[in-house]
Coordinates of C-alpha atoms in Angstrom, one line a residue:
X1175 CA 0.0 0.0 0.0
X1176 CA 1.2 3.4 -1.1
X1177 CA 2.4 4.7 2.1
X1178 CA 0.8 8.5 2.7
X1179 CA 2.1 11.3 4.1
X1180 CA 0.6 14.6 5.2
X1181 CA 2.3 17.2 6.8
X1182 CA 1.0 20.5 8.7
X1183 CA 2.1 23.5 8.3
X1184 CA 0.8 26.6 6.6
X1185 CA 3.0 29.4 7.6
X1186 CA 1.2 32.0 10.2
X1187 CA 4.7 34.1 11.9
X1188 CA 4.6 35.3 15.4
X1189 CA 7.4 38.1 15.4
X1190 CA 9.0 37.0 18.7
X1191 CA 12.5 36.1 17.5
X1192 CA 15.5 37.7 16.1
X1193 CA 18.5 36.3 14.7
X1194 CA 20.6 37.3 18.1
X1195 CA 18.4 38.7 20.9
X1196 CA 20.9 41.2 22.3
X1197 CA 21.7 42.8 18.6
X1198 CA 19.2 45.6 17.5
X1199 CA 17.9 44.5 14.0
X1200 CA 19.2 46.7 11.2
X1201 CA 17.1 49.6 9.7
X1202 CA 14.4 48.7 7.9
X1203 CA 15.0 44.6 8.1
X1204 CA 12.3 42.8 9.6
X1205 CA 12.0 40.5 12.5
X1206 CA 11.0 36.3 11.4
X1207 CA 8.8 34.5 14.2
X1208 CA 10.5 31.0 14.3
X1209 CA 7.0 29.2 14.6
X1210 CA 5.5 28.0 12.4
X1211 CA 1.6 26.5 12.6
X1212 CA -1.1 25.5 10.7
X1213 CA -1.8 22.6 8.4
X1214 CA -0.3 20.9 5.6
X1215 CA -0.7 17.6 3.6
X1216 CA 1.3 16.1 1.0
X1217 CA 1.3 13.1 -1.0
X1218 CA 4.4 10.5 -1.2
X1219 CA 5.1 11.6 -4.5
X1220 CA 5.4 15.5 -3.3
X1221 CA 7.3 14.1 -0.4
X1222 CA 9.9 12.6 -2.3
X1223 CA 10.3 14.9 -5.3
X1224 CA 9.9 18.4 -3.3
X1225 CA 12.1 18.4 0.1
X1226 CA 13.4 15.1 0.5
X1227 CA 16.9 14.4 -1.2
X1228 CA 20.5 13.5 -0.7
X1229 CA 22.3 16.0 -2.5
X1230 CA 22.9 19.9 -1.3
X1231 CA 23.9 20.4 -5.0
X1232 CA 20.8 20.2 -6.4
X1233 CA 18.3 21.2 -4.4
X1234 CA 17.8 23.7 -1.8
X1235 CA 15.9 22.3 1.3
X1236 CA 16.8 19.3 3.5
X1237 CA 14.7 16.6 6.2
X1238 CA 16.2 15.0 8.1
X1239 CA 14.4 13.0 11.1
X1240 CA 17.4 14.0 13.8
X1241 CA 16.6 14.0 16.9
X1242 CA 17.2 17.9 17.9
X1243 CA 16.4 17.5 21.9
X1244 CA 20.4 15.8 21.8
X1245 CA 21.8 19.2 21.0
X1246 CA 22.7 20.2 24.2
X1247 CA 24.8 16.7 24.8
X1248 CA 26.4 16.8 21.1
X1249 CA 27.9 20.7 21.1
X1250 CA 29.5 19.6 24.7
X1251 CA 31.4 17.2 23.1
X1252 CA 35.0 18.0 21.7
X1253 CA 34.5 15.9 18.2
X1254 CA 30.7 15.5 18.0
X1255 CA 28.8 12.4 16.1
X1256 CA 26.3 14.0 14.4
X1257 CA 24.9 10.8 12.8
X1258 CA 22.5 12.1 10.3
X1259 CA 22.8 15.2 11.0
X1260 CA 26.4 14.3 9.4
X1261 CA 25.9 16.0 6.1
X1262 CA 24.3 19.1 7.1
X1263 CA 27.1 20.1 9.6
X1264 CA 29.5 18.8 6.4
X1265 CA 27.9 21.2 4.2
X1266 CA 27.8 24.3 6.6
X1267 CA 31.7 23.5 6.9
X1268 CA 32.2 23.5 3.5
X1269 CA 29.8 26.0 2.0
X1270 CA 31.1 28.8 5.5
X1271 CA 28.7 31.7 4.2
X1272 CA 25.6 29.9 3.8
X1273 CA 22.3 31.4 4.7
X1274 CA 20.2 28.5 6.4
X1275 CA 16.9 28.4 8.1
X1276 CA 16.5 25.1 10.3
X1277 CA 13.3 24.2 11.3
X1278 CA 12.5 21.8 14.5
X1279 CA 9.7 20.1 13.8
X1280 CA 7.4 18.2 16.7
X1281 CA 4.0 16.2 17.3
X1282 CA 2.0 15.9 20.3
X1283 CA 0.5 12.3 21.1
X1284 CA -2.7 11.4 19.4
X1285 CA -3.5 9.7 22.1
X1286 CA -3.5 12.8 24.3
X1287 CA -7.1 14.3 24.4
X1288 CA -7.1 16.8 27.2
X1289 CA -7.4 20.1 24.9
X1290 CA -5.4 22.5 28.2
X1291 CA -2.8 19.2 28.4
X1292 CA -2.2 19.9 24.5
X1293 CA -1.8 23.5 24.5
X1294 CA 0.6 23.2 27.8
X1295 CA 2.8 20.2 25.7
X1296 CA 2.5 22.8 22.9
X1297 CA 4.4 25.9 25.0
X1298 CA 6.7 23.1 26.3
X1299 CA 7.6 21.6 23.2
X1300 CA 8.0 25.5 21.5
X1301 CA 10.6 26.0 24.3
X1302 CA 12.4 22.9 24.4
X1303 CA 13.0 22.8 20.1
X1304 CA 14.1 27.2 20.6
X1305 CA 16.8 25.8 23.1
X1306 CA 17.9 23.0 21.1
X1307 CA 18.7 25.0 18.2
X1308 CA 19.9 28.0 19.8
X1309 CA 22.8 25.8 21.4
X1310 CA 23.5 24.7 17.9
X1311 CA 23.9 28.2 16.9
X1312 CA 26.3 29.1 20.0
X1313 CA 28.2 26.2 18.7
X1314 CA 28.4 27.3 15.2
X1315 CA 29.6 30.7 16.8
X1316 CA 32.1 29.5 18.9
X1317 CA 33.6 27.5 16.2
X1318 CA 34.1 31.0 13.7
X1319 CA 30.9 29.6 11.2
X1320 CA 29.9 32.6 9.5
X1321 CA 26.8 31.2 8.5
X1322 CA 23.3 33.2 9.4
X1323 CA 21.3 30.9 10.5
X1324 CA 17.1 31.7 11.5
X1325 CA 15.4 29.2 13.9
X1326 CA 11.6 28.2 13.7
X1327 CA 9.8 25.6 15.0
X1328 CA 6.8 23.8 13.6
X1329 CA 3.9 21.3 14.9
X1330 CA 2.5 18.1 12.5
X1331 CA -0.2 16.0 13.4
X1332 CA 1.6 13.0 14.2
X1333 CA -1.0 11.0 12.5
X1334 CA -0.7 12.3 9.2
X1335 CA 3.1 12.3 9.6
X1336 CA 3.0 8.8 9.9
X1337 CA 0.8 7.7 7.4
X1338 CA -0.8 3.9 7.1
X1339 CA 2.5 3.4 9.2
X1340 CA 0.3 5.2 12.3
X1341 CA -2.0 1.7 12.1
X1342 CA 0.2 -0.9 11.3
X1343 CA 3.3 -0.1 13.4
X1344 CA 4.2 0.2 17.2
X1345 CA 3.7 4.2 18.5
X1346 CA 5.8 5.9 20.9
X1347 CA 4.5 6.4 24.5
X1348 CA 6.3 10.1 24.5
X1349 CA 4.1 13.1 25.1
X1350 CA 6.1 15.2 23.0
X1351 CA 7.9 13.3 19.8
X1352 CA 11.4 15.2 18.0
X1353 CA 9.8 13.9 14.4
X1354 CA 13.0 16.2 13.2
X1355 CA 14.4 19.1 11.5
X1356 CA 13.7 20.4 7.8
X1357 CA 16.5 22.7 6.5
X1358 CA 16.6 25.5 4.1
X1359 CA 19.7 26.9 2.6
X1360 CA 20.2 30.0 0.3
X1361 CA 19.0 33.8 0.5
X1362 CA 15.8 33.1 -2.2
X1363 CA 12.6 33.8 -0.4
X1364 CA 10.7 30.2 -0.1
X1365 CA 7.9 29.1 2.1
X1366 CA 9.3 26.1 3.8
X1367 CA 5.4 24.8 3.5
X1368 CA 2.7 25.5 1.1
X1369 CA -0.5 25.9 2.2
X1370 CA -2.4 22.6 1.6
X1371 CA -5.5 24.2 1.1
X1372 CA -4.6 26.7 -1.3
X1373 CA -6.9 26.9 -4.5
X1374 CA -9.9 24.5 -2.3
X1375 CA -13.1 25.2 -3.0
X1376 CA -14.8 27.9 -0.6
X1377 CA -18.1 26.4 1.3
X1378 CA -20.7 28.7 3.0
X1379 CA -21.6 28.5 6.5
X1380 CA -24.3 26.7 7.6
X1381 CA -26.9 28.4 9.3
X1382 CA -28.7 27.3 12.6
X1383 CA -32.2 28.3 14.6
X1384 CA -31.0 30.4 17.9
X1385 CA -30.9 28.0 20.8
X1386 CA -30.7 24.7 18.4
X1387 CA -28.1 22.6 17.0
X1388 CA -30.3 20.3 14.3
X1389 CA -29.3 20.5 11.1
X1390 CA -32.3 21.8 9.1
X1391 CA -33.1 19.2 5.8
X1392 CA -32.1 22.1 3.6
X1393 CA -29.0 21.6 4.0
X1394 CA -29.0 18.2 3.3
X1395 CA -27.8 18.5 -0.1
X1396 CA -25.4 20.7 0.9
X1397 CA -23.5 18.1 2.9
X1398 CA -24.1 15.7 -0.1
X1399 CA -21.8 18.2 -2.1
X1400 CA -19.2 18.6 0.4
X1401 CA -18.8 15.1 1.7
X1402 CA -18.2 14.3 -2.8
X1403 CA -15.7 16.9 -2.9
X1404 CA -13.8 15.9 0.3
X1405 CA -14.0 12.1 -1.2
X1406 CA -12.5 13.1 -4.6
X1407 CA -9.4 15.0 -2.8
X1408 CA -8.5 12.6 -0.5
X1409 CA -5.7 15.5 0.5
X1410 CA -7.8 17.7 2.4
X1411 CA -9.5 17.5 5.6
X1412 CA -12.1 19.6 6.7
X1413 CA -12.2 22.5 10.2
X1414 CA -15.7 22.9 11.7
X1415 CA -16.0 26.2 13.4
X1416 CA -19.4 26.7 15.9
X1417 CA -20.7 29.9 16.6
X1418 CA -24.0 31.1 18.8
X1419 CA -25.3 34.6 19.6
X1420 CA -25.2 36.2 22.8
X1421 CA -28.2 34.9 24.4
X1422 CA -27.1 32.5 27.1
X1423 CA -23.8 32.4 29.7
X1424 CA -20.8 31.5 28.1
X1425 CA -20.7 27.8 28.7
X1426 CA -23.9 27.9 27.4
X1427 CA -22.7 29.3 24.3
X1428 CA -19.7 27.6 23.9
X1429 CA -21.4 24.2 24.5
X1430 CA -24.3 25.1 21.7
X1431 CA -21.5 25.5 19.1
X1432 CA -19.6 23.0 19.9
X1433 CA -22.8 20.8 19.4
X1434 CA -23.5 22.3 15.8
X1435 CA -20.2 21.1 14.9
X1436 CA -20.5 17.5 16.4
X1437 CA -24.0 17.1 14.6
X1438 CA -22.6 18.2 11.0
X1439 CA -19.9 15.5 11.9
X1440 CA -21.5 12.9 12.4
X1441 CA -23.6 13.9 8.9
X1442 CA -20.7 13.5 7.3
X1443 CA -19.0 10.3 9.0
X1444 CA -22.7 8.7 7.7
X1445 CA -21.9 9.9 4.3
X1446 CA -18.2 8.2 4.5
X1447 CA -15.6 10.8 5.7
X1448 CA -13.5 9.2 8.1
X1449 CA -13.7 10.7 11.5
X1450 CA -9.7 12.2 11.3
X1451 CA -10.8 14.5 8.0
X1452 CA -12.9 16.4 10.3
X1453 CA -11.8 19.0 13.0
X1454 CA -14.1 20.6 15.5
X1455 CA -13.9 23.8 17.0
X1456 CA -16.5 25.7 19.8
X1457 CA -16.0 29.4 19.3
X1458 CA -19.0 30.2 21.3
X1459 CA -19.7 34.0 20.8
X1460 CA -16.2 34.8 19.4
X1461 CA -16.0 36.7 16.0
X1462 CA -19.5 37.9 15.2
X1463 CA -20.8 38.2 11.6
X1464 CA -23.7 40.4 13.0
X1465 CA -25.3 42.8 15.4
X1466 CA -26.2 40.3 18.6
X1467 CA -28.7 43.6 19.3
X1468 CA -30.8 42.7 16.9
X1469 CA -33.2 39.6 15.7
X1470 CA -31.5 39.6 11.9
X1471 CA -27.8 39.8 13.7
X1472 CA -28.7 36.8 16.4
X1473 CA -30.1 34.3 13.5
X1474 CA -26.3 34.8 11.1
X1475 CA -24.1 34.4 14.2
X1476 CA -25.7 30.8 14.7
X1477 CA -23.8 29.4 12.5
X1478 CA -21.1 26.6 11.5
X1479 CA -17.9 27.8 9.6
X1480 CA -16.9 25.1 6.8
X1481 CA -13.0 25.5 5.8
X1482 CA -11.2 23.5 3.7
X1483 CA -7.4 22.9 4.4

């Protein structure tokens, strides 16, 4: 079976991080977050023709599935192993001005569920992959490499990393998994990941009754047309986003929208989309679309937000 890969990361920068935190930048340059979030999917074919190679020579970005959490034990060392990390610190020795952006990229356990748990793995994981790399510069410092190098971090579903391999093969018991680093090396401007759901067709939002999460039968065929289209491009997944008016307390809310979303999922699990194609999300009263003061604004607030991605 054609082993499938997905990968996410649409770019969405945080300017938190410079290249050295006690230079000023220069005059008119600007500041690059090093995260990286959002969601990205790619075919085996894309994976192996687009950023996974060999050869520096002939192309310009590099995976590698190092482990970057030993950093702080290798840079101690007087003649580090970098086992496959071997030809990138080859290449930075030969090649001593090279502009590179390095990437750490992690997952959080499926199999951890606890929404506040995830977030505080998230931070954690953020810090722990910053330090890493920073050490890595220092190293490259104290040994007189003039390379500029920009950190960033990024998050992948370890699902979709893994492919058919996720269901077929032994899973780690870590919280946090090192999946590894993706590297980019020259000055052209390149966004490490394309957005997977670039060029997707748009779907409206579906409307709900204040107070009520059933999915009126007009929308039926809606659902019809959107299950097809997620069926025919087996690359996308679907985010469900719930919204409610104002009229209730906030748990109130938040639980209403939440239950809009579940109920277009399971519409949609009926119709055959397995359950990991489809994301949920409660916004409650966040981001109105109308005036909450008035009967017109109320009913287009109710709503479900369908994005493809």
């Amino acid at each position: 079976m054609k082993r499938l890969i997905i990968l996410i990361a649409a770019l969405m920068l945080i300017p938190t991080f410079g290249m050295a935190q006690s230079a000023k930048p220069k005059k008119g340059t600007k500041e690059v977050s090093p995260f990286v979030e959002g969601k990205q999917k790619v075919r085996m074919t894309d994976y192996d023709s687009i950023w996974k190679f060999t050869s520096f020579d002939q192309k310009k970005i590099y995976f590698c599935d190092f482990d970057y959490s030993q950093m702080g034990t290798l840079v101690e060392e007087r003649h580090p192993e970098w086992g496959n990390f071997n030809p990138v610190m080859n290449y930075l020795s030969t090649v001593s001005r090279s502009p590179m952006r390095i990437c750490a990229i992690y997952a959080i356990n499926p199999n951890i569920n606890d929404p506040s748990k995830r977030r505080q793995l998230e931070e954690q994981a953020k810090e722990e992959a910053l330090l890493s790399l920073n050490q890595l510069k220092d190293w490259m410092v104290n040994k007189e490499m003039k390379n500029k190098t920009q950190l960033m971090v990024a998050q992948v579903d370890y699902r979709y990393w893994q492919g058919t391999d996720y269901f077929v093969k032994p899973q780690t018991q870590d919280a946090i998994v090192h999946v590894g680093v993706l590297l980019f090396f020259g000055t052209k401007k390149i966004e490490l990941f394309h957005s997977a759901g670039e060029g997707a067709k748009t779907f409206a939002d579906v409307k709900f009754f204040p107070n009520d999460a059933t999915v009126q039968p007009s929308w039926e065929s809606y659902l019809d047309d959107l299950a097809e289209y997620l069926k025919q491009n087996d690359r996308f997944e679907v985010l469900l986003q719930g919204y409610s008016d104002n009229q209730g307390t906030e748990a109130y809310c938040m639980g209403l929208s939440r239950q809009r979303c579940v109920e277009i999922k399971k519409k949609l699990i009926a119709r055959g989309i397995p359950e990991y194609r489809i994301e949920v999300e409660a916004r409650g009263t966040a981001d109105p679309i109308g005036d909450n003061s008035t009967r017109e604004g109320q009913i287009a607030n109710n709503r479900v937000a369908v994005s493809i991605q």
